[in-house]
C-alpha cells in the first residue's frame, strides 16, 4: 500500500501480521508520534511502557529491544532507528484535560482522542488509554530526577522500523501539542508504511 | 479503626472520603508497597503515573505534590514523607508472567493479583491494571538512562501520609518480590491507618 500520510494533529491505526514491519517516518524531523500496539486477538493485551522499562532496565528503547505487553510478551522489536534515539516512555499521551491545565478553554486536538478515533476506523473500541511510546519525543532527565519538554533531536526523514512479533494493531498520533516545545510549536504530518 | 496490618505478600484496599488521610507505614523499613488510587464514583478514573510525571516534571513525588488521575484531576496529596523519599513511578506492578521471565515455573504471589483481590474484598472489579506508585521502592536512574532494582533506602517505621482530594479507593500490595533485591529478598508485612 506504500507510504501513507498521517495528517498533522491526527492519528491512524493499521493491522500487522506477525513478521510484518512498520516504518514510521518523521517527515519533517520535528514531529512527535505517539505510538501504541495491541494484540489483535485480545485488545486487553497491549504494549506497556512500565513493563518495557522493567525488562529493558532502561528509560528508553534502543535498536534490538523488544517491546513488552502487560502480559510480558514481546509484541514488537525495534529493528531500526535512524534518529538520535530519544524516544519518550515517561509522559502520558496528551488529552483534552491536559490542555485545560495548560490554559486552553476550548477543545484542543489531542493524542488520546486520536488513538480512539484511529481504532474506531478499524471497528475497534477500548475502554482505557495505555501509556504511549512517544517516538522522537525528547524528554531529558537529570540526575536529580527532574524532567523537561524539549524540541525533538531528530532530522528530516528520520525513521524507526518495528517488526511484529505477534499479530497486532499499531496506532499512531501526530502529537498536536503546540504550547510546549516538543514539536517546535508547529504540529505537522508524518508518514508510515507496512513492509513485508 | 486504628493501625491495620497488611500481611506479607498480600494486599488491602480501603475507601477514603475527601479530606481523610491514609498513613502507610514501612514497618520493617525494607518493604516495597505498591499503591493505587481510584475515584470512588468512577473506577475508570485512577491515579496515573504517566500523568503525574508530566505535571510534576519529575520522576518521583516529594512532599506537597499532588497525584493526578488519567483525567488530570488531583486525587491525593503527598502530605508527609519521613522516608528518604525514593518512591518509584517507573516499574510495573509485578505479575505472574513477570516471575515467569525471572525463572519461576509455579505460580508466584504478585502485586497485580493482590490489587484485584483487595478490590474484590470491597466488591469492586476493574478490567485493567494501572501503573502503581511503588512506595519505598529504590530504582536509581543514571544519566545514560539505565535503571536498577536496589534495596529500599527507608528505615524501620518510615511512613507516608496522603490526603484525599476526592472520595477515593486506595489499594496497597506488599510486594512479594523475593528474587530481585528490592525487598532485601524477604517480603514482610506493613501497616496503614486512616486518619480523620
mmCIF file of C-alpha atoms in Angstrom:
data_model
loop_
_atom_site.group_PDB
_atom_site.id
_atom_site.type_symbol
_atom_site.label_atom_id
_atom_site.label_comp_id
_atom_site.label_asym_id
_atom_site.label_seq_id
_atom_site.Cartn_x
_atom_site.Cartn_y
_atom_site.Cartn_z
ATOM 1 C CA UNK A 1 0.000 0.000 0.000
ATOM 2 C CA UNK A 2 3.084 2.257 0.002
ATOM 3 C CA UNK A 3 3.788 5.303 2.086
ATOM 4 C CA UNK A 4 0.706 6.632 3.898
ATOM 5 C CA UNK A 5 0.306 10.091 5.323
ATOM 6 C CA UNK A 6 -0.730 10.662 8.916
ATOM 7 C CA UNK A 7 -2.215 14.178 8.749
ATOM 8 C CA UNK A 8 -0.984 16.834 11.152
ATOM 9 C CA UNK A 9 -2.790 16.664 14.537
ATOM 10 C CA UNK A 10 -4.437 13.341 13.611
ATOM 11 C CA UNK A 11 -3.987 9.589 14.123
ATOM 12 C CA UNK A 12 -4.007 6.362 12.113
ATOM 13 C CA UNK A 13 -4.122 2.690 13.015
ATOM 14 C CA UNK A 14 -3.113 -0.349 10.987
ATOM 15 C CA UNK A 15 -3.081 -4.124 11.412
ATOM 16 C CA UNK A 16 0.210 -6.036 11.193
ATOM 17 C CA UNK A 17 0.675 -9.769 10.786
ATOM 18 C CA UNK A 18 3.456 -11.448 12.746
ATOM 19 C CA UNK A 19 6.711 -10.846 10.833
ATOM 20 C CA UNK A 20 5.487 -7.730 9.026
ATOM 21 C CA UNK A 21 7.245 -4.440 9.720
ATOM 22 C CA UNK A 22 6.051 -0.898 10.130
ATOM 23 C CA UNK A 23 8.255 2.055 9.194
ATOM 24 C CA UNK A 24 7.308 5.358 10.826
ATOM 25 C CA UNK A 25 8.885 8.427 9.256
ATOM 26 C CA UNK A 26 9.465 11.768 10.939
ATOM 27 C CA UNK A 27 8.903 13.553 7.630
ATOM 28 C CA UNK A 28 9.941 16.986 8.855
ATOM 29 C CA UNK A 29 12.158 15.807 11.713
ATOM 30 C CA UNK A 30 10.306 17.874 14.292
ATOM 31 C CA UNK A 31 7.157 15.842 14.928
ATOM 32 C CA UNK A 32 6.467 13.614 17.916
ATOM 33 C CA UNK A 33 4.450 10.487 17.044
ATOM 34 C CA UNK A 34 2.651 8.811 19.943
ATOM 35 C CA UNK A 35 2.618 5.071 19.341
ATOM 36 C CA UNK A 36 0.622 2.128 20.746
ATOM 37 C CA UNK A 37 0.351 -1.582 19.942
ATOM 38 C CA UNK A 38 -2.377 -4.078 20.841
ATOM 39 C CA UNK A 39 -2.581 -7.844 20.396
ATOM 40 C CA UNK A 40 -5.086 -8.452 17.574
ATOM 41 C CA UNK A 41 -6.788 -11.377 19.257
ATOM 42 C CA UNK A 42 -7.215 -9.522 22.562
ATOM 43 C CA UNK A 43 -7.149 -5.745 22.727
ATOM 44 C CA UNK A 44 -6.809 -6.097 26.532
ATOM 45 C CA UNK A 45 -3.192 -7.027 25.928
ATOM 46 C CA UNK A 46 -1.140 -4.050 24.833
ATOM 47 C CA UNK A 47 2.387 -2.692 24.796
ATOM 48 C CA UNK A 48 3.087 -1.356 28.296
ATOM 49 C CA UNK A 49 5.750 1.248 28.980
ATOM 50 C CA UNK A 50 6.053 0.192 32.653
ATOM 51 C CA UNK A 51 6.575 -3.422 31.575
ATOM 52 C CA UNK A 52 9.094 -2.425 28.874
ATOM 53 C CA UNK A 53 11.220 -0.353 31.277
ATOM 54 C CA UNK A 54 11.262 -3.185 33.837
ATOM 55 C CA UNK A 55 12.619 -5.639 31.263
ATOM 56 C CA UNK A 56 14.988 -3.241 29.483
ATOM 57 C CA UNK A 57 16.165 -1.725 32.807
ATOM 58 C CA UNK A 58 16.443 1.457 30.774
ATOM 59 C CA UNK A 59 14.289 4.579 30.335
ATOM 60 C CA UNK A 60 14.133 4.376 26.522
ATOM 61 C CA UNK A 61 14.372 1.747 23.760
ATOM 62 C CA UNK A 62 17.356 1.126 21.501
ATOM 63 C CA UNK A 63 17.722 -0.917 18.300
ATOM 64 C CA UNK A 64 17.180 -4.595 19.021
ATOM 65 C CA UNK A 65 14.930 -4.033 22.038
ATOM 66 C CA UNK A 66 11.669 -5.901 22.269
ATOM 67 C CA UNK A 67 8.514 -4.098 23.338
ATOM 68 C CA UNK A 68 6.619 -5.989 26.044
ATOM 69 C CA UNK A 69 2.898 -6.218 26.670
ATOM 70 C CA UNK A 70 1.087 -6.013 30.001
ATOM 71 C CA UNK A 71 1.263 -9.833 29.876
ATOM 72 C CA UNK A 72 5.064 -9.551 29.474
ATOM 73 C CA UNK A 73 5.087 -10.947 25.933
ATOM 74 C CA UNK A 74 7.181 -9.392 23.138
ATOM 75 C CA UNK A 75 4.791 -7.732 20.683
ATOM 76 C CA UNK A 76 7.278 -5.714 18.582
ATOM 77 C CA UNK A 77 11.030 -5.443 18.060
ATOM 78 C CA UNK A 78 12.675 -2.094 17.354
ATOM 79 C CA UNK A 79 14.621 -3.285 14.341
ATOM 80 C CA UNK A 80 15.987 0.018 13.008
ATOM 81 C CA UNK A 81 16.250 3.596 14.276
ATOM 82 C CA UNK A 82 17.952 6.295 12.198
ATOM 83 C CA UNK A 83 17.117 9.038 14.743
ATOM 84 C CA UNK A 84 19.384 10.055 17.644
ATOM 85 C CA UNK A 85 17.306 7.526 19.567
ATOM 86 C CA UNK A 86 15.480 9.655 22.055
ATOM 87 C CA UNK A 87 12.008 8.230 22.386
ATOM 88 C CA UNK A 88 9.998 9.003 25.492
ATOM 89 C CA UNK A 89 8.357 6.367 27.699
ATOM 90 C CA UNK A 90 7.553 8.678 30.630
ATOM 91 C CA UNK A 91 4.845 11.110 29.552
ATOM 92 C CA UNK A 92 1.157 10.352 29.121
ATOM 93 C CA UNK A 93 -0.346 10.903 25.692
ATOM 94 C CA UNK A 94 -1.902 14.364 25.730
ATOM 95 C CA UNK A 95 -5.632 14.646 26.305
ATOM 96 C CA UNK A 96 -8.142 17.470 26.423
ATOM 97 C CA UNK A 97 -7.917 17.976 30.222
ATOM 98 C CA UNK A 98 -4.130 18.275 29.853
ATOM 99 C CA UNK A 99 -4.645 21.292 27.579
ATOM 100 C CA UNK A 100 -7.037 22.665 30.182
ATOM 101 C CA UNK A 101 -4.170 22.594 32.716
ATOM 102 C CA UNK A 102 -2.041 24.424 30.129
ATOM 103 C CA UNK A 103 -4.610 27.223 29.880
ATOM 104 C CA UNK A 104 -6.852 26.185 26.979
ATOM 105 C CA UNK A 105 -10.542 26.926 27.435
ATOM 106 C CA UNK A 106 -11.790 25.306 24.187
ATOM 107 C CA UNK A 107 -11.399 21.745 22.971
ATOM 108 C CA UNK A 108 -7.855 21.004 21.773
ATOM 109 C CA UNK A 109 -6.887 18.167 19.434
ATOM 110 C CA UNK A 110 -5.105 15.503 21.467
ATOM 111 C CA UNK A 111 -3.375 12.151 21.162
ATOM 112 C CA UNK A 112 -5.821 10.288 23.391
ATOM 113 C CA UNK A 113 -8.808 11.121 21.217
ATOM 114 C CA UNK A 114 -6.712 10.468 18.091
ATOM 115 C CA UNK A 115 -5.943 6.957 19.364
ATOM 116 C CA UNK A 116 -9.577 6.128 19.948
ATOM 117 C CA UNK A 117 -10.687 7.667 16.624
ATOM 118 C CA UNK A 118 -7.987 5.719 14.754
ATOM 119 C CA UNK A 119 -9.016 2.438 16.377
ATOM 120 C CA UNK A 120 -12.666 3.185 15.687
ATOM 121 C CA UNK A 121 -11.827 3.485 11.949
ATOM 122 C CA UNK A 122 -10.816 -0.199 12.186
ATOM 123 C CA UNK A 123 -14.011 -1.034 14.097
ATOM 124 C CA UNK A 124 -12.177 -1.350 17.393
ATOM 125 C CA UNK A 125 -13.011 0.100 20.806
ATOM 126 C CA UNK A 126 -11.046 0.037 24.045
ATOM 127 C CA UNK A 127 -12.274 1.460 27.365
ATOM 128 C CA UNK A 128 -8.858 2.699 28.561
ATOM 129 C CA UNK A 129 -5.811 4.539 27.223
ATOM 130 C CA UNK A 130 -2.469 2.820 27.729
ATOM 131 C CA UNK A 131 0.690 4.851 28.160
ATOM 132 C CA UNK A 132 2.217 5.561 24.745
ATOM 133 C CA UNK A 133 5.726 5.180 23.372
ATOM 134 C CA UNK A 134 6.358 8.740 22.282
ATOM 135 C CA UNK A 135 8.544 8.429 19.220
ATOM 136 C CA UNK A 136 11.066 11.226 18.609
ATOM 137 C CA UNK A 137 9.940 12.960 21.828
ATOM 138 C CA UNK A 138 12.858 14.499 23.673
ATOM 139 C CA UNK A 139 12.266 14.459 27.429
ATOM 140 C CA UNK A 140 15.690 14.748 29.078
ATOM 141 C CA UNK A 141 16.083 13.588 32.678
ATOM 142 C CA UNK A 142 18.606 14.853 35.180
ATOM 143 C CA UNK A 143 20.371 13.058 37.994
ATOM 144 C CA UNK A 144 18.057 14.817 40.489
ATOM 145 C CA UNK A 145 15.054 13.310 38.688
ATOM 146 C CA UNK A 146 13.823 16.486 37.005
ATOM 147 C CA UNK A 147 12.330 16.275 33.511
ATOM 148 C CA UNK A 148 11.740 18.815 30.746
ATOM 149 C CA UNK A 149 9.821 19.024 27.463
ATOM 150 C CA UNK A 150 12.386 19.818 24.763
ATOM 151 C CA UNK A 151 12.366 20.030 20.935
ATOM 152 C CA UNK A 152 12.933 16.788 19.031
ATOM 153 C CA UNK A 153 16.547 15.887 18.211
ATOM 154 C CA UNK A 154 15.661 14.036 15.012
ATOM 155 C CA UNK A 155 16.240 15.332 11.482
ATOM 156 C CA UNK A 156 14.150 15.364 8.317
ATOM 157 C CA UNK A 157 13.266 11.833 7.235
ATOM 158 C CA UNK A 158 14.453 10.015 10.353
ATOM 159 C CA UNK A 159 12.530 6.804 10.854
ATOM 160 C CA UNK A 160 12.049 3.750 13.034
ATOM 161 C CA UNK A 161 11.118 0.229 11.928
ATOM 162 C CA UNK A 162 9.299 -2.185 14.232
ATOM 163 C CA UNK A 163 8.829 -5.879 13.411
ATOM 164 C CA UNK A 164 5.622 -7.527 14.659
ATOM 165 C CA UNK A 165 6.288 -10.469 16.979
ATOM 166 C CA UNK A 166 2.555 -11.142 17.226
ATOM 167 C CA UNK A 167 -0.419 -10.249 15.029
ATOM 168 C CA UNK A 168 -1.151 -6.770 16.291
ATOM 169 C CA UNK A 169 -2.824 -3.417 15.763
ATOM 170 C CA UNK A 170 -0.492 -0.408 15.738
ATOM 171 C CA UNK A 171 -1.810 3.104 16.330
ATOM 172 C CA UNK A 172 -0.022 6.416 15.829
ATOM 173 C CA UNK A 173 -0.917 10.010 16.603
ATOM 174 C CA UNK A 174 0.874 13.102 15.381
ATOM 175 C CA UNK A 175 1.021 14.961 18.647
ATOM 176 C CA UNK A 176 -0.914 18.265 18.332
ATOM 177 C CA UNK A 177 0.988 19.825 21.220
ATOM 178 C CA UNK A 178 1.555 23.464 20.148
ATOM 179 C CA UNK A 179 2.064 25.065 23.580
ATOM 180 C CA UNK A 180 5.129 23.215 24.874
ATOM 181 C CA UNK A 181 8.313 22.963 22.759
ATOM 182 C CA UNK A 182 8.223 19.263 21.853
ATOM 183 C CA UNK A 183 7.019 19.778 18.238
ATOM 184 C CA UNK A 184 8.663 23.183 17.784
ATOM 185 C CA UNK A 185 5.145 24.585 18.427
ATOM 186 C CA UNK A 186 4.208 23.537 14.880
ATOM 187 C CA UNK A 187 2.453 20.146 14.577
ATOM 188 C CA UNK A 188 2.927 18.686 11.094
ATOM 189 C CA UNK A 189 2.246 15.460 9.189
ATOM 190 C CA UNK A 190 4.280 12.258 9.335
ATOM 191 C CA UNK A 191 4.214 9.062 7.261
ATOM 192 C CA UNK A 192 4.238 5.311 7.713
ATOM 193 C CA UNK A 193 4.362 2.191 5.586
ATOM 194 C CA UNK A 194 3.918 -1.511 6.152
ATOM 195 C CA UNK A 195 6.772 -3.679 4.845
ATOM 196 C CA UNK A 196 6.525 -7.404 4.196
ATOM 197 C CA UNK B 1 -10.211 1.731 63.158
ATOM 198 C CA UNK B 2 -6.569 2.160 64.167
ATOM 199 C CA UNK B 3 -3.478 0.635 62.673
ATOM 200 C CA UNK B 4 -4.233 -2.239 60.290
ATOM 201 C CA UNK B 5 -1.812 -4.877 59.165
ATOM 202 C CA UNK B 6 -1.226 -5.652 55.520
ATOM 203 C CA UNK B 7 0.090 -9.218 55.639
ATOM 204 C CA UNK B 8 3.345 -10.088 53.926
ATOM 205 C CA UNK B 9 2.855 -10.826 50.197
ATOM 206 C CA UNK B 10 -0.760 -9.626 50.313
ATOM 207 C CA UNK B 11 -2.862 -6.554 49.560
ATOM 208 C CA UNK B 12 -5.586 -4.407 51.143
ATOM 209 C CA UNK B 13 -7.922 -1.720 49.869
ATOM 210 C CA UNK B 14 -9.796 0.978 51.774
ATOM 211 C CA UNK B 15 -12.219 3.786 50.974
ATOM 212 C CA UNK B 16 -11.296 7.388 51.821
ATOM 213 C CA UNK B 17 -13.617 10.373 51.954
ATOM 214 C CA UNK B 18 -12.331 13.686 50.597
ATOM 215 C CA UNK B 19 -10.177 15.271 53.313
ATOM 216 C CA UNK B 20 -9.364 11.988 55.079
ATOM 217 C CA UNK B 21 -5.762 10.846 55.204
ATOM 218 C CA UNK B 22 -4.073 7.497 54.869
ATOM 219 C CA UNK B 23 -0.788 6.750 56.612
ATOM 220 C CA UNK B 24 1.220 3.861 55.160
ATOM 221 C CA UNK B 25 3.968 2.537 57.383
ATOM 222 C CA UNK B 26 7.083 0.675 56.265
ATOM 223 C CA UNK B 27 7.056 -1.339 59.477
ATOM 224 C CA UNK B 28 10.417 -3.015 58.927
ATOM 225 C CA UNK B 29 11.876 -0.365 56.636
ATOM 226 C CA UNK B 30 12.657 -2.866 53.883
ATOM 227 C CA UNK B 31 9.275 -3.452 52.266
ATOM 228 C CA UNK B 32 8.036 -2.001 48.976
ATOM 229 C CA UNK B 33 4.311 -1.177 48.977
ATOM 230 C CA UNK B 34 2.669 -0.877 45.559
ATOM 231 C CA UNK B 35 -0.041 1.762 45.742
ATOM 232 C CA UNK B 36 -3.044 2.687 43.577
ATOM 233 C CA UNK B 37 -5.948 5.122 43.904
ATOM 234 C CA UNK B 38 -9.309 5.173 42.095
ATOM 235 C CA UNK B 39 -12.104 7.744 42.091
ATOM 236 C CA UNK B 40 -14.966 6.205 44.099
ATOM 237 C CA UNK B 41 -17.690 7.347 41.735
ATOM 238 C CA UNK B 42 -15.878 6.037 38.652
ATOM 239 C CA UNK B 43 -13.231 3.362 38.895
ATOM 240 C CA UNK B 44 -12.263 4.224 35.292
ATOM 241 C CA UNK B 45 -10.557 7.291 36.702
ATOM 242 C CA UNK B 46 -7.406 6.413 38.579
ATOM 243 C CA UNK B 47 -4.058 7.809 39.649
ATOM 244 C CA UNK B 48 -1.782 7.661 36.606
ATOM 245 C CA UNK B 49 1.992 7.632 36.892
ATOM 246 C CA UNK B 50 2.430 8.974 33.337
ATOM 247 C CA UNK B 51 0.060 11.863 34.142
ATOM 248 C CA UNK B 52 1.798 12.562 37.467
ATOM 249 C CA UNK B 53 5.280 12.743 35.913
ATOM 250 C CA UNK B 54 4.037 15.093 33.163
ATOM 251 C CA UNK B 55 2.648 17.539 35.739
ATOM 252 C CA UNK B 56 5.464 17.208 38.294
ATOM 253 C CA UNK B 57 8.143 17.246 35.530
ATOM 254 C CA UNK B 58 9.968 14.908 37.887
ATOM 255 C CA UNK B 59 10.495 11.132 38.107
ATOM 256 C CA UNK B 60 9.277 10.797 41.707
ATOM 257 C CA UNK B 61 6.941 12.593 44.138
ATOM 258 C CA UNK B 62 8.009 14.828 47.018
ATOM 259 C CA UNK B 63 6.059 16.238 49.977
ATOM 260 C CA UNK B 64 3.375 18.627 48.767
ATOM 261 C CA UNK B 65 2.977 17.001 45.349
ATOM 262 C CA UNK B 66 -0.466 16.159 44.116
ATOM 263 C CA UNK B 67 -1.156 12.824 42.469
ATOM 264 C CA UNK B 68 -3.071 13.193 39.188
ATOM 265 C CA UNK B 69 -5.628 10.910 37.623
ATOM 266 C CA UNK B 70 -5.872 9.875 33.973
ATOM 267 C CA UNK B 71 -8.384 12.762 33.756
ATOM 268 C CA UNK B 72 -5.675 15.096 35.121
ATOM 269 C CA UNK B 73 -7.503 15.757 38.396
ATOM 270 C CA UNK B 74 -5.722 15.753 41.767
ATOM 271 C CA UNK B 75 -6.861 12.677 43.685
ATOM 272 C CA UNK B 76 -4.328 12.691 46.558
ATOM 273 C CA UNK B 77 -1.689 14.970 48.047
ATOM 274 C CA UNK B 78 1.540 13.587 49.485
ATOM 275 C CA UNK B 79 1.316 15.464 52.753
ATOM 276 C CA UNK B 80 4.142 13.851 54.714
ATOM 277 C CA UNK B 81 7.067 11.573 53.921
ATOM 278 C CA UNK B 82 9.551 10.534 56.636
ATOM 279 C CA UNK B 83 11.468 8.236 54.271
ATOM 280 C CA UNK B 84 14.463 9.308 52.155
ATOM 281 C CA UNK B 85 11.823 9.935 49.515
ATOM 282 C CA UNK B 86 12.647 7.416 46.879
ATOM 283 C CA UNK B 87 9.360 6.129 45.538
ATOM 284 C CA UNK B 88 9.295 4.518 42.128
ATOM 285 C CA UNK B 89 6.946 5.545 39.302
ATOM 286 C CA UNK B 90 8.700 3.613 36.523
ATOM 287 C CA UNK B 91 8.199 -0.091 37.100
ATOM 288 C CA UNK B 92 5.024 -2.081 36.507
ATOM 289 C CA UNK B 93 3.487 -3.854 39.499
ATOM 290 C CA UNK B 94 4.775 -7.427 39.414
ATOM 291 C CA UNK B 95 2.532 -10.110 37.930
ATOM 292 C CA UNK B 96 2.744 -13.843 37.479
ATOM 293 C CA UNK B 97 4.217 -13.673 33.932
ATOM 294 C CA UNK B 98 6.945 -11.372 35.290
ATOM 295 C CA UNK B 99 8.044 -14.136 37.644
ATOM 296 C CA UNK B 100 7.997 -16.487 34.669
ATOM 297 C CA UNK B 101 10.574 -14.251 32.963
ATOM 298 C CA UNK B 102 12.612 -14.404 36.183
ATOM 299 C CA UNK B 103 12.668 -18.206 36.052
ATOM 300 C CA UNK B 104 9.668 -19.259 38.178
ATOM 301 C CA UNK B 105 7.756 -22.246 36.881
ATOM 302 C CA UNK B 106 4.969 -22.251 39.506
ATOM 303 C CA UNK B 107 2.517 -19.517 40.415
ATOM 304 C CA UNK B 108 4.151 -16.700 42.375
ATOM 305 C CA UNK B 109 2.301 -14.208 44.578
ATOM 306 C CA UNK B 110 2.251 -10.869 42.804
ATOM 307 C CA UNK B 111 1.080 -7.291 43.197
ATOM 308 C CA UNK B 112 -1.289 -7.340 40.239
ATOM 309 C CA UNK B 113 -3.336 -10.202 41.642
ATOM 310 C CA UNK B 114 -3.136 -8.631 45.126
ATOM 311 C CA UNK B 115 -4.656 -5.427 43.739
ATOM 312 C CA UNK B 116 -7.582 -7.226 42.169
ATOM 313 C CA UNK B 117 -8.150 -9.428 45.225
ATOM 314 C CA UNK B 118 -8.099 -6.378 47.521
ATOM 315 C CA UNK B 119 -10.610 -4.515 45.354
ATOM 316 C CA UNK B 120 -12.798 -7.604 45.182
ATOM 317 C CA UNK B 121 -12.967 -7.635 49.004
ATOM 318 C CA UNK B 122 -14.704 -4.246 48.644
ATOM 319 C CA UNK B 123 -16.982 -5.601 45.922
ATOM 320 C CA UNK B 124 -15.080 -3.798 43.182
ATOM 321 C CA UNK B 125 -13.828 -5.062 39.836
ATOM 322 C CA UNK B 126 -11.680 -3.347 37.215
ATOM 323 C CA UNK B 127 -10.715 -4.891 33.863
ATOM 324 C CA UNK B 128 -7.206 -3.359 33.715
ATOM 325 C CA UNK B 129 -4.209 -2.775 35.968
ATOM 326 C CA UNK B 130 -2.933 0.799 36.153
ATOM 327 C CA UNK B 131 0.737 1.502 36.755
ATOM 328 C CA UNK B 132 1.403 1.673 40.502
ATOM 329 C CA UNK B 133 3.195 4.189 42.673
ATOM 330 C CA UNK B 134 5.782 1.910 44.251
ATOM 331 C CA UNK B 135 6.290 3.316 47.727
ATOM 332 C CA UNK B 136 9.768 2.929 49.234
ATOM 333 C CA UNK B 137 10.988 1.228 46.040
ATOM 334 C CA UNK B 138 14.513 2.264 45.157
ATOM 335 C CA UNK B 139 15.056 2.263 41.393
ATOM 336 C CA UNK B 140 18.023 4.538 40.719
ATOM 337 C CA UNK B 141 18.432 6.009 37.227
ATOM 338 C CA UNK B 142 21.660 7.062 35.588
ATOM 339 C CA UNK B 143 22.375 9.853 33.141
ATOM 340 C CA UNK B 144 22.624 7.256 30.341
ATOM 341 C CA UNK B 145 19.055 6.137 31.153
ATOM 342 C CA UNK B 146 19.937 2.818 32.785
ATOM 343 C CA UNK B 147 17.861 1.606 35.751
ATOM 344 C CA UNK B 148 18.472 -0.923 38.523
ATOM 345 C CA UNK B 149 16.459 -2.719 41.214
ATOM 346 C CA UNK B 150 18.083 -1.828 44.543
ATOM 347 C CA UNK B 151 17.219 -2.382 48.236
ATOM 348 C CA UNK B 152 14.915 0.198 49.870
ATOM 349 C CA UNK B 153 16.609 3.203 51.476
ATOM 350 C CA UNK B 154 13.924 3.629 54.142
ATOM 351 C CA UNK B 155 14.299 2.733 57.801
ATOM 352 C CA UNK B 156 12.070 0.980 60.343
ATOM 353 C CA UNK B 157 8.797 2.828 60.801
ATOM 354 C CA UNK B 158 9.181 5.277 57.922
ATOM 355 C CA UNK B 159 5.813 6.358 56.602
ATOM 356 C CA UNK B 160 3.978 8.473 54.070
ATOM 357 C CA UNK B 161 0.665 10.291 54.536
ATOM 358 C CA UNK B 162 -1.648 11.048 51.609
ATOM 359 C CA UNK B 163 -4.677 13.341 51.905
ATOM 360 C CA UNK B 164 -7.689 12.503 49.719
ATOM 361 C CA UNK B 165 -8.640 15.328 47.356
ATOM 362 C CA UNK B 166 -11.612 13.298 46.098
ATOM 363 C CA UNK B 167 -13.621 10.413 47.545
ATOM 364 C CA UNK B 168 -11.433 7.523 46.508
ATOM 365 C CA UNK B 169 -10.455 3.893 46.920
ATOM 366 C CA UNK B 170 -6.817 3.270 47.853
ATOM 367 C CA UNK B 171 -5.195 -0.118 47.315
ATOM 368 C CA UNK B 172 -1.857 -1.369 48.602
ATOM 369 C CA UNK B 173 0.164 -4.509 47.985
ATOM 370 C CA UNK B 174 3.178 -5.681 49.941
ATOM 371 C CA UNK B 175 5.384 -6.602 47.022
ATOM 372 C CA UNK B 176 6.203 -10.356 47.189
ATOM 373 C CA UNK B 177 9.317 -9.917 45.039
ATOM 374 C CA UNK B 178 11.885 -12.279 46.589
ATOM 375 C CA UNK B 179 14.208 -12.749 43.604
ATOM 376 C CA UNK B 180 15.385 -9.185 42.936
ATOM 377 C CA UNK B 181 16.874 -7.089 45.747
ATOM 378 C CA UNK B 182 14.079 -4.542 46.218
ATOM 379 C CA UNK B 183 12.682 -6.096 49.434
ATOM 380 C CA UNK B 184 16.008 -7.500 50.641
ATOM 381 C CA UNK B 185 14.708 -10.846 49.272
ATOM 382 C CA UNK B 186 12.424 -11.069 52.343
ATOM 383 C CA UNK B 187 8.844 -9.827 51.833
ATOM 384 C CA UNK B 188 7.288 -8.782 55.155
ATOM 385 C CA UNK B 189 4.156 -7.088 56.479
ATOM 386 C CA UNK B 190 3.416 -3.362 56.539
ATOM 387 C CA UNK B 191 0.688 -1.282 58.187
ATOM 388 C CA UNK B 192 -1.731 1.511 57.370
ATOM 389 C CA UNK B 193 -4.291 3.643 59.138
ATOM 390 C CA UNK B 194 -6.971 6.106 58.102
ATOM 391 C CA UNK B 195 -6.783 9.483 59.846
ATOM 392 C CA UNK B 196 -9.642 11.966 60.031
#
